[in-house]
Coordinates of C-alpha atoms and ligand atoms in Angstrom, one line a residue:
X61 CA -26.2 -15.2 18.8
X62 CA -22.8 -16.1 18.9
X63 CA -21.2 -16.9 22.4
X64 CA -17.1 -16.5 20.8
X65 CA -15.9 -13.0 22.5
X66 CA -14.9 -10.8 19.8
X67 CA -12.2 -8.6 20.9
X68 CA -10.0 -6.1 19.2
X69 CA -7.8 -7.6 16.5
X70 CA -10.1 -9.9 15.3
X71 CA -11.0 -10.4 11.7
X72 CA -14.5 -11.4 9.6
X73 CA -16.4 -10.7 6.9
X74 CA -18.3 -7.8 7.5
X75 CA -21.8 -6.8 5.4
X76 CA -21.8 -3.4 3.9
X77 CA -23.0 -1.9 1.1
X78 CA -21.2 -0.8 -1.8
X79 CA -21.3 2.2 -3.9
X80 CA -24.2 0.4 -6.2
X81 CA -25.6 -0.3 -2.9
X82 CA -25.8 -3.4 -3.1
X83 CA -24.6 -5.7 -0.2
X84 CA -21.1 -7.2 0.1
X85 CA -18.8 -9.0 2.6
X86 CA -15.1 -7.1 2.8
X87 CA -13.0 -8.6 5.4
X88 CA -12.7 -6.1 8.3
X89 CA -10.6 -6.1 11.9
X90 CA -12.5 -4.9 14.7
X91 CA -11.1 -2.2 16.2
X92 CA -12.8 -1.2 19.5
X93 CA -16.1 -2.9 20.8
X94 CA -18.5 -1.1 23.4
X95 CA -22.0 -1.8 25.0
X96 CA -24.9 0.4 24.7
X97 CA -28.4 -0.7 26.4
X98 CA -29.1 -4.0 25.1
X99 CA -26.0 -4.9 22.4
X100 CA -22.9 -4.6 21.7
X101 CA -21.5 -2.4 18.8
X102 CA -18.4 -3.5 17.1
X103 CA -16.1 -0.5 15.3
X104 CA -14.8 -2.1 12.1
X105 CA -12.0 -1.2 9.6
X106 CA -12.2 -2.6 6.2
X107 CA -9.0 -4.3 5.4
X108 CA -8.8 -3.2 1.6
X109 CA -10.5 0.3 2.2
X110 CA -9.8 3.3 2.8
X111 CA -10.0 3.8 6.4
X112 CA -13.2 6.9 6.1
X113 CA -15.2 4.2 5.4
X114 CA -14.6 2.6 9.5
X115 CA -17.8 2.4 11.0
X116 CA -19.5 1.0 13.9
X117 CA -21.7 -2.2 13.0
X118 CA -24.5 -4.1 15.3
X119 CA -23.6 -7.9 15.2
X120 CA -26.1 -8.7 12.8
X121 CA -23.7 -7.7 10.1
X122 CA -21.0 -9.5 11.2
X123 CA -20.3 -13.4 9.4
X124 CA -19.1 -15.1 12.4
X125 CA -18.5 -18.2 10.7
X126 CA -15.6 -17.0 8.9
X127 CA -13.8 -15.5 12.4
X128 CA -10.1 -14.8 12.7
X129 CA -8.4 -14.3 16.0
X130 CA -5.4 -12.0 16.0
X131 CA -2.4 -13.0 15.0
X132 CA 0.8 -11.8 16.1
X133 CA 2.2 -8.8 13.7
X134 CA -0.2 -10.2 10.7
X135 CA 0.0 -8.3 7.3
X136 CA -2.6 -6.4 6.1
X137 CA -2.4 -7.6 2.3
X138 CA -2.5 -4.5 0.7
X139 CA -4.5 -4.6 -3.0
X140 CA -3.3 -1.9 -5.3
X141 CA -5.2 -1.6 -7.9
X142 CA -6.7 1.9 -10.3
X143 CA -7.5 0.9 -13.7
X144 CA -5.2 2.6 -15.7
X145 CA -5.9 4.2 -18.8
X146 CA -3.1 3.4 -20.4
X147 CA -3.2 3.7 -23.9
X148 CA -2.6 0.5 -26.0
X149 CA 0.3 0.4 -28.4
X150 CA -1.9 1.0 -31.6
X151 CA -1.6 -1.9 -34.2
X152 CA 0.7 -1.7 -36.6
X153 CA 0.0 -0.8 -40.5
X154 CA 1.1 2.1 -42.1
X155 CA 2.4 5.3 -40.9
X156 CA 3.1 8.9 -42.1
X157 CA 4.1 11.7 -40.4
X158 CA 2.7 15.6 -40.6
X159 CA 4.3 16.1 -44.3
X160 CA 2.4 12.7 -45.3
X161 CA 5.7 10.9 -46.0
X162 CA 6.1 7.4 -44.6
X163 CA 7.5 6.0 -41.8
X164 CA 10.1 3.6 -41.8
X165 CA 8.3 0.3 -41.3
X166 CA 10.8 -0.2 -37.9
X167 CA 9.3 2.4 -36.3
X168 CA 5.8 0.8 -37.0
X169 CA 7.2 -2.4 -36.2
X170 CA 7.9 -0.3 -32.7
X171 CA 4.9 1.9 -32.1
X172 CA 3.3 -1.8 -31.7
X173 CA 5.4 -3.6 -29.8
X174 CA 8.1 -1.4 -27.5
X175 CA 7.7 -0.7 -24.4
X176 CA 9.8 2.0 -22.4
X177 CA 12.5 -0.4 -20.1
X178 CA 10.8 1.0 -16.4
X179 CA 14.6 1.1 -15.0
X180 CA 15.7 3.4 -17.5
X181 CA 17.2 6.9 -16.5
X182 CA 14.9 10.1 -18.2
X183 CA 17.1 13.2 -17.7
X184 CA 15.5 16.3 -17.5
X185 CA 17.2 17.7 -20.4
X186 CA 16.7 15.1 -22.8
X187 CA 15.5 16.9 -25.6
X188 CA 11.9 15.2 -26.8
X189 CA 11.1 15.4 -30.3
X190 CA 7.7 16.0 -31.3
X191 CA 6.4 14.1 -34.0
X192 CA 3.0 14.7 -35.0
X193 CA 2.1 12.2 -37.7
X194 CA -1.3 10.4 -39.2
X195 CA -1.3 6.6 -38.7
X196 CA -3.5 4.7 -40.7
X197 CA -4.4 1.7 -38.9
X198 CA -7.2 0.0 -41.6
X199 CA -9.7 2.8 -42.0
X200 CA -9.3 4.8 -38.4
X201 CA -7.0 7.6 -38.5
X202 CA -4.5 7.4 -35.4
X203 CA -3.1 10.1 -34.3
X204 CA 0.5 9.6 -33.2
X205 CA 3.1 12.5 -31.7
X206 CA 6.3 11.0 -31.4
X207 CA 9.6 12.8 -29.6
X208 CA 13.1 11.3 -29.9
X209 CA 16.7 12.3 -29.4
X210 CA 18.7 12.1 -26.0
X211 CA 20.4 15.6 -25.0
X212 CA 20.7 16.8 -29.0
X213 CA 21.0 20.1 -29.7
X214 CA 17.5 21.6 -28.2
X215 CA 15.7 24.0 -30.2
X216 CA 13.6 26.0 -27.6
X217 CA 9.8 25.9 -29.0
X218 CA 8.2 27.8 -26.3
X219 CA 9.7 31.0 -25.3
X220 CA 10.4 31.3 -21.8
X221 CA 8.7 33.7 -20.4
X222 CA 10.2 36.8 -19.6
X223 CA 11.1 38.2 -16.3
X224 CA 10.2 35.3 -14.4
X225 CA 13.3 34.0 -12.6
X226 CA 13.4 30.3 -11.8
X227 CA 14.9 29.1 -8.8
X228 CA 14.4 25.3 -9.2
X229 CA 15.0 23.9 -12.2
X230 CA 17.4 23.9 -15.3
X231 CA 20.5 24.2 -12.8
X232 CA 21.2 20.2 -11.7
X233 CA 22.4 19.2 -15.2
X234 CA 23.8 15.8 -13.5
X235 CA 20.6 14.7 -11.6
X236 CA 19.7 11.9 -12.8
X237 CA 16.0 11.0 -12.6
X238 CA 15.5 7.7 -12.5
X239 CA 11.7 6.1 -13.3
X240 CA 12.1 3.6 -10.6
X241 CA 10.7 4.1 -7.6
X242 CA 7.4 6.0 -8.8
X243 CA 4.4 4.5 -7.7
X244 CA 2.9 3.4 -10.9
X245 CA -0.5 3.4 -9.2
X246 CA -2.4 5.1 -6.3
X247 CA -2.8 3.4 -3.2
X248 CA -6.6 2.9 -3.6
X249 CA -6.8 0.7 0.0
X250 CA -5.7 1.3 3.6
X251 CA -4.1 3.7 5.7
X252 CA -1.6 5.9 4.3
X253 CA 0.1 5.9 7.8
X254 CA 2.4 3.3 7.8
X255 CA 3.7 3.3 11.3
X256 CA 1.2 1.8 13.4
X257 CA 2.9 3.3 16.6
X258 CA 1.5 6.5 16.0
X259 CA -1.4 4.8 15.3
X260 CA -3.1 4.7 18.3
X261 CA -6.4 3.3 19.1
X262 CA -8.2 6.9 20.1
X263 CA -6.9 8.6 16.9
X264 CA -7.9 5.0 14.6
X265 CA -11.3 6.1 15.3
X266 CA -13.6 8.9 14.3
X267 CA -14.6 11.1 17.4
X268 CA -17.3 13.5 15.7
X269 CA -20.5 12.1 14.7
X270 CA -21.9 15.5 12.4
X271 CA -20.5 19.1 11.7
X272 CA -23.1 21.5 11.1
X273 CA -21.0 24.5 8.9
X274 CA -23.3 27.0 7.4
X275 CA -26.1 25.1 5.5
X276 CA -24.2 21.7 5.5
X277 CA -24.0 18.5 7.5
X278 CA -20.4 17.2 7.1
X279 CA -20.1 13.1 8.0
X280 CA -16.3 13.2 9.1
X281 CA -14.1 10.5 8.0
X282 CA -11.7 10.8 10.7
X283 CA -10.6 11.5 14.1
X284 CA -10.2 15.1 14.7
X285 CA -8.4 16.6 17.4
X286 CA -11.4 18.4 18.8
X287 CA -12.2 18.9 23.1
X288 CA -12.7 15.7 24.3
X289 CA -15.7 16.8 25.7
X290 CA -17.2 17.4 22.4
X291 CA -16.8 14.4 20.8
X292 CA -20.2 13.1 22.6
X293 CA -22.1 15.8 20.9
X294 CA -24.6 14.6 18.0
X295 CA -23.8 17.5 16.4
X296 CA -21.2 19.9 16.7
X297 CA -21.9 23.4 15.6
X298 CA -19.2 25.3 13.4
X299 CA -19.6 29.2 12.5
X300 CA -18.7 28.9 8.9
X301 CA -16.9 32.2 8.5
X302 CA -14.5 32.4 11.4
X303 CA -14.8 28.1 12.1
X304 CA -15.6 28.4 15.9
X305 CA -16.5 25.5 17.3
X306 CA -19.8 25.6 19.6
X307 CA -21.6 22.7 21.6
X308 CA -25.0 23.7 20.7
X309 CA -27.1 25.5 18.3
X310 CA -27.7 28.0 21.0
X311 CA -24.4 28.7 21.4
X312 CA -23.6 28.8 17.4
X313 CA -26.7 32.0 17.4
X314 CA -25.5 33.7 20.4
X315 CA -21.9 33.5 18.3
X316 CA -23.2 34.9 14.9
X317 CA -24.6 37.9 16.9
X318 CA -21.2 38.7 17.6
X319 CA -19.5 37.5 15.1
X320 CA -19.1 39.9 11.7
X321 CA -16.5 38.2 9.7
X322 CA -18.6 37.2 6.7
X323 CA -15.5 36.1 4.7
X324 CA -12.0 34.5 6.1
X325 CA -10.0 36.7 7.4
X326 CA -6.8 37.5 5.6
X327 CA -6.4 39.5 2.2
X328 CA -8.4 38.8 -1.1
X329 CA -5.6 37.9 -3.8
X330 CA -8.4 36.3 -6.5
X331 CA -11.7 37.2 -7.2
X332 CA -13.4 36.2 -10.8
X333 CA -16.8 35.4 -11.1
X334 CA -18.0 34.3 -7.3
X335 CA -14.8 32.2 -6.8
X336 CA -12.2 34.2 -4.4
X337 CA -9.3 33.4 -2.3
X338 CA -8.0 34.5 1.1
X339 CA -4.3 34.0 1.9
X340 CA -4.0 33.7 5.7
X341 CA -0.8 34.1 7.8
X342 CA -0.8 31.0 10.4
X343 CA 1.2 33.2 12.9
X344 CA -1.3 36.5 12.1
X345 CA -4.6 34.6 12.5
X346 CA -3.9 31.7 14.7
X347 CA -7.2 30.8 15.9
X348 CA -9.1 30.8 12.8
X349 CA -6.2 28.8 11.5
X350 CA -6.0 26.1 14.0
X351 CA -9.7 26.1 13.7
X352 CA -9.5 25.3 9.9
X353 CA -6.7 22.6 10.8
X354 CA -9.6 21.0 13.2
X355 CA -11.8 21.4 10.1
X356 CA -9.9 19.7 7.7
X357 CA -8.3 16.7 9.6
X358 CA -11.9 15.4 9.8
X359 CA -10.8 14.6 6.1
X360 CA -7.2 14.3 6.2
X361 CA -5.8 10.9 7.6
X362 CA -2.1 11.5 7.7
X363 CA -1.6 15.0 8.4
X364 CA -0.7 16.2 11.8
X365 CA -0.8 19.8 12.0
X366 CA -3.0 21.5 14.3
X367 CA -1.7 23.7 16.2
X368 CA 1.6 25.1 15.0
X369 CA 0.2 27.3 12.6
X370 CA 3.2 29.8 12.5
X371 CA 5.3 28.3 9.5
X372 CA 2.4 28.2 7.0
X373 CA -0.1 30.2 4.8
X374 CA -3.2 29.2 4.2
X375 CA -5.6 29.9 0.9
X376 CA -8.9 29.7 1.4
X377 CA -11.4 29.4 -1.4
X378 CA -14.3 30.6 -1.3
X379 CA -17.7 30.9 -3.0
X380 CA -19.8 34.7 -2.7
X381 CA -23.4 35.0 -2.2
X382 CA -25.5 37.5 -1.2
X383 CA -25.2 36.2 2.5
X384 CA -21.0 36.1 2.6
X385 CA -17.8 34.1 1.5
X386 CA -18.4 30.7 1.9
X387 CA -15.8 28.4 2.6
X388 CA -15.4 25.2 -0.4
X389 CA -11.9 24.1 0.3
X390 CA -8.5 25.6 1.3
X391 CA -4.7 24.4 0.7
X392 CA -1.9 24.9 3.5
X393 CA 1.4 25.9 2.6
X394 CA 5.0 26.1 4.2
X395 CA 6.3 29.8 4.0
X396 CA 9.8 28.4 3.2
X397 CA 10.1 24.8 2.0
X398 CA 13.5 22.8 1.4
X399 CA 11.4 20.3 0.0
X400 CA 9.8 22.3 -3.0
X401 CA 6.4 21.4 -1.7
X402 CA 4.0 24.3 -2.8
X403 CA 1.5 22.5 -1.0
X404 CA 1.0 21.0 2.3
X405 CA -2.9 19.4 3.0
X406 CA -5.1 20.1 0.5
X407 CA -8.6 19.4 1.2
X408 CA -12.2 20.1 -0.6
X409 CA -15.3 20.0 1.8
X410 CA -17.3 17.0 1.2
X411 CA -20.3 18.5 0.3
X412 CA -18.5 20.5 -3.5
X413 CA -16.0 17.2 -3.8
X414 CA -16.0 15.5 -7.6
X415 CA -16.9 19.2 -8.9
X416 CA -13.6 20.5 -10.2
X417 CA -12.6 22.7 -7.1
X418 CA -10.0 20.3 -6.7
X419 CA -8.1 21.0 -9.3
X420 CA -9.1 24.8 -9.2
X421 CA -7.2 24.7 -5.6
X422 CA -4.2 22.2 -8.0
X423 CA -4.3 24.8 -10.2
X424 CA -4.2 28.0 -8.1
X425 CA -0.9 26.3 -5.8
X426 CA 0.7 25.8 -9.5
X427 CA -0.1 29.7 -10.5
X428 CA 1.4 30.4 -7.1
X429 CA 4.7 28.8 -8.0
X430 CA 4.6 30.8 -11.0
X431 CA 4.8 33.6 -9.8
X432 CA 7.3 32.7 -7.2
X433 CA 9.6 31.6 -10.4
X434 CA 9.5 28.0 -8.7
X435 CA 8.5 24.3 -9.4
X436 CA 7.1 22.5 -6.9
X437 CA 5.1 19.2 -5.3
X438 CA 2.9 18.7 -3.0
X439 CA 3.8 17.1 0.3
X440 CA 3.8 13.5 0.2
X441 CA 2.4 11.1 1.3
X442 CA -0.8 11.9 -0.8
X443 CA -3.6 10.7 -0.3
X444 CA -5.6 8.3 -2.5
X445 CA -8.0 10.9 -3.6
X446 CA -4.9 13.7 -3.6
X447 CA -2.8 11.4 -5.6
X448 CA -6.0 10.6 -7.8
X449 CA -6.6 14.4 -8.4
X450 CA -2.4 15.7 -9.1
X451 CA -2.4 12.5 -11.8
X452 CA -5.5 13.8 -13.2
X453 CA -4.1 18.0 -12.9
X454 CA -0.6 16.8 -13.9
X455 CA -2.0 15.1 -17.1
X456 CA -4.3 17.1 -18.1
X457 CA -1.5 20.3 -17.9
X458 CA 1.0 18.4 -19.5
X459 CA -0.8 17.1 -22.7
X460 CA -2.2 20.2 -23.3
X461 CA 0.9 21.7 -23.6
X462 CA 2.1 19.0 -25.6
X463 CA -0.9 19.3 -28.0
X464 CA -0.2 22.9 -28.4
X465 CA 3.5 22.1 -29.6
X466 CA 3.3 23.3 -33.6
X467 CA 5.7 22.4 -36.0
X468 CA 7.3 25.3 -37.2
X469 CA 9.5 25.5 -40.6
X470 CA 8.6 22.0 -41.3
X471 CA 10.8 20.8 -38.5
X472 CA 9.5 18.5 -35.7
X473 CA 9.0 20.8 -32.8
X474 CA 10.6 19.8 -29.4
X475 CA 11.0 19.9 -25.8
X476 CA 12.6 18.8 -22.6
X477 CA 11.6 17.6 -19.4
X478 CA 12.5 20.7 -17.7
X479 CA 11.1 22.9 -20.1
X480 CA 7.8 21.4 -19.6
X481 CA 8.5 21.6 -16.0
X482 CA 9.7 25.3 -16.3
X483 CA 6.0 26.7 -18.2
X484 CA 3.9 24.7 -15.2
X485 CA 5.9 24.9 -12.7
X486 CA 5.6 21.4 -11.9
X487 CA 8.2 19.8 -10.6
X488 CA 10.3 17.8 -13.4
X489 CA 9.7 14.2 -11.3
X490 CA 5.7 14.7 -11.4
X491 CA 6.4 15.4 -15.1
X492 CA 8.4 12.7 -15.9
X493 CA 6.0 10.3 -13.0
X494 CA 3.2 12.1 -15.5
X495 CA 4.2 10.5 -18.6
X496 CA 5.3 7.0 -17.8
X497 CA 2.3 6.7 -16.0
X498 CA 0.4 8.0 -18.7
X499 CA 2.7 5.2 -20.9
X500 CA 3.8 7.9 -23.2
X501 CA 7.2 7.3 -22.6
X502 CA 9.2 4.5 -25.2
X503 CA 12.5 4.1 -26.4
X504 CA 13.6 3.2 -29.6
X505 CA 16.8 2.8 -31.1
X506 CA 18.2 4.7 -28.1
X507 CA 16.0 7.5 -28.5
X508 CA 13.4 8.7 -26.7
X509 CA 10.1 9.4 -28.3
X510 CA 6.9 9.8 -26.3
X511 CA 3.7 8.7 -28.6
X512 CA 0.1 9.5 -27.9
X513 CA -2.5 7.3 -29.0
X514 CA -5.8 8.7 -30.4
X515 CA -7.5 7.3 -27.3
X516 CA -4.9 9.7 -24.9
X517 CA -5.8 12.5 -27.3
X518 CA -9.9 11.8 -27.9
X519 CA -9.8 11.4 -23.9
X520 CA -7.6 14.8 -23.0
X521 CA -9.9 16.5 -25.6
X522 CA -13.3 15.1 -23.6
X523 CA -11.5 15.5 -19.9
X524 CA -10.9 19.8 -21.0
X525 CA -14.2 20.1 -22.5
X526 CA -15.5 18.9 -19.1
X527 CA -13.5 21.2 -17.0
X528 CA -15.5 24.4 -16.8
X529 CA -13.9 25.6 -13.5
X530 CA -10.4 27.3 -14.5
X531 CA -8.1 30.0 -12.5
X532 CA -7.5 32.9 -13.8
X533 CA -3.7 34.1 -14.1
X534 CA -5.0 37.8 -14.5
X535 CA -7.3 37.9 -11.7
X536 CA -4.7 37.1 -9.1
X537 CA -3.2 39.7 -7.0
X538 CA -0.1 38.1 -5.6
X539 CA 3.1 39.1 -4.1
X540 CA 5.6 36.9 -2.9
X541 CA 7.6 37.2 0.2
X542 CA 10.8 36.6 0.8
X543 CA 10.1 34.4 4.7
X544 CA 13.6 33.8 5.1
X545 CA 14.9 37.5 5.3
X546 CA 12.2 38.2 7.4
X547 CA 13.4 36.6 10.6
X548 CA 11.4 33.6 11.7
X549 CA 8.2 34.3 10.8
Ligands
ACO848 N1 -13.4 8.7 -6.5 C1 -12.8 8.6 -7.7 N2 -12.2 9.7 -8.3 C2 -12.3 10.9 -7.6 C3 -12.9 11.0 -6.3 C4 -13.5 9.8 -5.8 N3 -14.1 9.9 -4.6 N4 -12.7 12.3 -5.9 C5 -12.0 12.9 -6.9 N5 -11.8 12.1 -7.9 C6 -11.0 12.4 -9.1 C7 -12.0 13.0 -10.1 O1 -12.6 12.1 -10.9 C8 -11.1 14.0 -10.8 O2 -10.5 13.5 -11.9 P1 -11.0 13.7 -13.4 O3 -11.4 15.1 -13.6 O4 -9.9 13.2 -14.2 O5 -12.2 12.8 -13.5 C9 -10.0 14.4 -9.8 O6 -10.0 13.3 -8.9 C10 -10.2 15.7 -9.2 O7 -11.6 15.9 -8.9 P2 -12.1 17.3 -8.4 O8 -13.6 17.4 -8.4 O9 -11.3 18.4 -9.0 O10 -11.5 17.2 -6.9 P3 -12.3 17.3 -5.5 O11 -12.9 18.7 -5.4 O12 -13.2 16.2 -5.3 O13 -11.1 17.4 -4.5 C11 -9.6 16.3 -3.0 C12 -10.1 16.4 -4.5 C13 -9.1 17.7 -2.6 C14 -8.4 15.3 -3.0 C15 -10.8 15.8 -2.1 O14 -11.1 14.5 -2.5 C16 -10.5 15.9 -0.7 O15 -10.6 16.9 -0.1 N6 -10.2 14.7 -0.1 C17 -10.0 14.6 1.4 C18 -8.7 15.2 1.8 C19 -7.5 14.7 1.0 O16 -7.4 13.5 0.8 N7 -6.6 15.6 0.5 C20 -5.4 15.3 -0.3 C21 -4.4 14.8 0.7 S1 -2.8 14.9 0.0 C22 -2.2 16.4 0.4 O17 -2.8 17.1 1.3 C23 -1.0 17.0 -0.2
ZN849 ZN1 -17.8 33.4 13.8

C-alpha cells in the first residue's frame, strides 16, 4: 500500500466504471478523506463529470502512480463536448422548389457550401421565407425548406390567436439579438457553479446516503440541506404525499396514520388520463414546499432555494393510482419575474427520468406562458440534463411548426422570429439559440434563409412519433394572477 499521504486537492486516475460498465481511469481530485475501522476512504470528484457521479472510493481504485499534488489555483480543464446533430450541408446537384421549377445553380452552389457567419445579428423581425422545395441529390430525394429576406414586407401565415395579449414580445423593434454569446453546446462536465467560494467542502459532498419516497429508493446526487443529524441515517424515510422527512420506518408508519393528504396539497389545474398537476402557493403551504425544495436539491446542483418559499409557485405532477397522487416531478416558478423566466428548478425524480415527463413538465411551463400571453425562459444556469432536455423541447416545438407552414396561393409561406416566439411562447433568444444550434440558420446573398435537411426532417419525424406523453391545452384549468397588485405576496 502506498505510504504518500493523500490529502484533499490531490489528483489521480481513479477506476470506475462506465455506463457499458466496463472499467476506466477518469482523472479525479480527492475531496475529503476519512477512516473507518481498518481503511481509509477517499471521496472523489471526477474532473470531466458531472459532479452526481462523486463518490467515495477504497484505495484499491486509486492509480497512485500517476499522483498529483495540489497546485495553487489549478484549472479544471473543462471538455465540452455533445455530439451535435447537425445536419450536413446536402451535396450539391440539382434543385427545384415546390412548383418543380429549378433553382438557380448559386443557390445550389450555396446549400453546399455556406455557412451562417456565427457573429451575425438575427433580428426578431426578420421576415423568414419558407421555401419548401425537392432537391435531387443523385437518386435520394432531399428535402429542403428555405426562408430568405431581411425585414421585407411580412405576410402573417399563422393567425395570431385571438384574445391572447402578449406582454413580451413584438414591442423591442431595435433589440438586436446577436448569435454570439450562445453556448453552441451543453456543458456535458463539471460543476455548473462557478464560484468555488460558495463552494464549500460540506455542501461539495452528498450528505444522504438513500430516500425511501413511496415505493422508491432515490440514490441522491447531491448535498441536500437536510438536519444534520440525519445525514448519518442509511435511509431516510420520506412520506410521499406531504414529503415529511422521518428518521425511521417507524416513524414514517406512525406518520401515515396521521397523515391523509393522498395528493399535494394545492388545487388541481390538469387532469387527463392519470397525469394531474397541483399548483402550490410557496407562502400558503410552506412546509410541504420547503420539504419539496429538500427533495429536489438532492438533484439540483446549483440551486439554492430552500427555505424562502414565499415568492414562488410550485407545480407538481403527478401520476393517480388507486392508492393516491403520486409525485413524478414538479417545476418552481417566480410569481413575478423581471427576468421572463417561467421556470425556476425543474426537476424529474430519478426513478421516471429519460421517459418524456420532462418535457411534459417543458411543455406544461410553455402552456402556462400561454395563457399568461407571455414568452419566457427558464432560469439559467441550466443544468446539463435541463439544457439537454429545453434543446430537445425547443427543437422539437419549433420544427414542427415550421413543417406545418403551407404554401398558400403559390407563394412561399413565411415567418419571423417573433412570430414563432409569439405561437410557443418561447422566448425569441431560445428560438433564435434553437436554430443556429440546430444549423438551420445561413445567409446568402444578404438574405436569410433557414434550410432543413432531410436528416433534420426524417429525425423530427422519428423524435414526434416517439413522444407519446403530450399536455393537453384543454384539460388545463388555469387562471392567472396578477402578484404585483396583490401586495407582496
Ligand atoms: N443522458 C442523455 N440524455 C438525456 C438524459 C441523460 N441522462 N436525461 C434526459 N436526456 C434527454 C433525453 O434524451 C430527451 O431528449 P430526446 O427526447 O430528444 O431524446 C430529453 O433529455 C428529455 O428527456 P425526458 O425524458 O423528457 O426528461 P427527464 O424526465 O429525464 O427529465 C430533467 C429531464 C428534468 C432535466 C431531469 O434530468 C432531472 O430532473 N435532472 C436533475 C435536475 C436538473 O438538472 N434539472 C434541470 C436544472 S435547470 C433548471 O432547473 C431551470
Ligand atoms: Zn404525510
Amino acid at each position: 500500500t502506498a505510504q504518500v499521504e493523500l490529502v484533499e486537492g490531490c489528483r489521480l486516475p481513479v477506476l470506475r466504471k462506465n455506463q457499458e460498465n466496463e472499467d476506466e481511469w477518469p482523472l479525479a481530485e480527492i475531496l475529503s478523506v476519512k477512516e473507518v475501522p481498518g481503511k481509509k476512504l477517499y471521496y472523489v470528484h471526477y474532473i470531466d463529470f458531472n459532479k452526481r457521479l462523486d463518490e467515495w472510493v477504497t484505495p484499491d481504485r486509486l492509480d497512485m502512480k500517476k499522483l498529483q499534488f495540489p497546485k495553487k489555483e489549478a484549472k479544471t480543464p473543462t471538455k465540452n463536448g455533445l455530439p451535435g446533430s447537425r445536419p450536413s450541408s446536402p451535396d450539391r446537384d440539382v434543385v427545384r422548389d415546390h412548383t418543380g421549377s429549378l433553382l438557380p445553380t448559386t443557390f445550389c452552389a450555396y446549400l453546399s457550401t455556406a455557412q451562417c457567419p456565427r457573429s451575425t445579428n438575427l433580428h426578431p423581425t426578420l421576415t423568414l421565407k419558407i421555401v419548401r422545395c425537392q432537391m435531387v441529390v443523385g437518386r435520394s430525394r432531399v428535402l429542403v425548406f428555405a426562408c430568405c429576406r431581411q425585414n421585407g414586407t411580412t405576410r402573417r401565415l399563422v393567425p395570431s390567436q385571438p384574445g391572447r395579449k402578449r406582454k413580451n414580445c413584438g414591442t423591442d423593434e431595435d433589440s438586436q439579438d446577436s448569435l454570439d454569446g450562445i453556448p453552441s453546446a451543453p456543458r456535458m462536465t463539471g460543476s455548473l457553479v462557478s464560484d468555488r467560494s460558495h463552494d464549500d467542502i460540506v455542501t461539495r459532498m452528498k450528505n444522504i446516503d438513500c430516500i425511501e419516497l413511496g415505493r422508491h429508493r432515490l440514490k441522491p446526487w447531491y448535498f441536500s440541506p437536510y438536519p444534520q443529524e440525519l445525514t448519518t441515517l442509511p435511509i431516510l424515510y420520506l412520506c410521499e404525499f406531504c414529503l415529511k422527512y422521518l428518521k425511521s420506518l417507524k416513524c414514517l408508519q406512525r406518520h401515515l396514520t396521521k397523515c391523509n393528504l393522498r395528493h399535494p396539497p394545492g388545487n388541481e389545474i390538469y387532469r387527463k388520463g392519470t397525469i394531474s398537476f397541483f399548483e402550490i402557493d410557496g407562502r400558503k403551504n410552506k412546509t410541504y414546499s420547503q420539504n419539496l425544495c429538500l427533495l429536489a436539491k438532492c438533484f439540483l446542483d446549483h440551486k439554492t432555494l430552500y427555505y424562502d418559499t414565499d415568492p414562488f409557485l410550485f407545480y407538481v405532477m403527478t401520476e393517480y393510482d388507486s392508492k393516491g397522487f403520486h409525485i413524478v416531478g414538479y417545476f418552481s416558478k417566480e410569481k413575478e419575474s423581471t427576468e421572463d423566466y417561467n421556470v425556476a428548478c425543474i426537476l424529474t425524480l430519478p426513478p421516471y427520468q429519460r421517459r418524456g415527463y420532462g418535457k411534459l413538465l417543458i411543455e406544461f411551463s410553455y402552456e402556462l406562458s400561454k395563457v399568461e400571453g407571455k414568452t419566457g425562459t427558464p432560469e439559467k444556469p441550466l443544468s446539463d440534463l435541463g439544457l439537454l432536455s429545453y434543446r430537445s423541447y425547443w427543437s422539437q416545438t419549433i420544427l414542427e411548426i415550421l413543417m406545418d407552414l403551407k404554401s398558400d396561393n403559390g407563394e412561399r409561406p413565411q415567418i419571423t422570429i417573433n412570430e414563432i416566439s409569439e405561437i410557443t411562447s418561447v422566448k425569441k433568444e431560445d428560438v433564435i439559440s434553437t436554430l443556429q444550434y440546430l444549423n438551420l440558420i445561413n445567409y446568402y446573398k444578404g438574405q436569410y434563409i433557414l434550410t432543413l435537411s432531410e436528416d433534420i426532417v426524417d429525425g423530427h419525424e422519428r423524435a414526434m412519433q416517439k413522444r407519446h406523453l403530450r399536455i393537453d391545452p384543454k384539460c388545463l384549468h388555469f387562471t392567472p394572477k396578477d402578484w404585483s397588485k396583490r401586495g407582496k405576496w
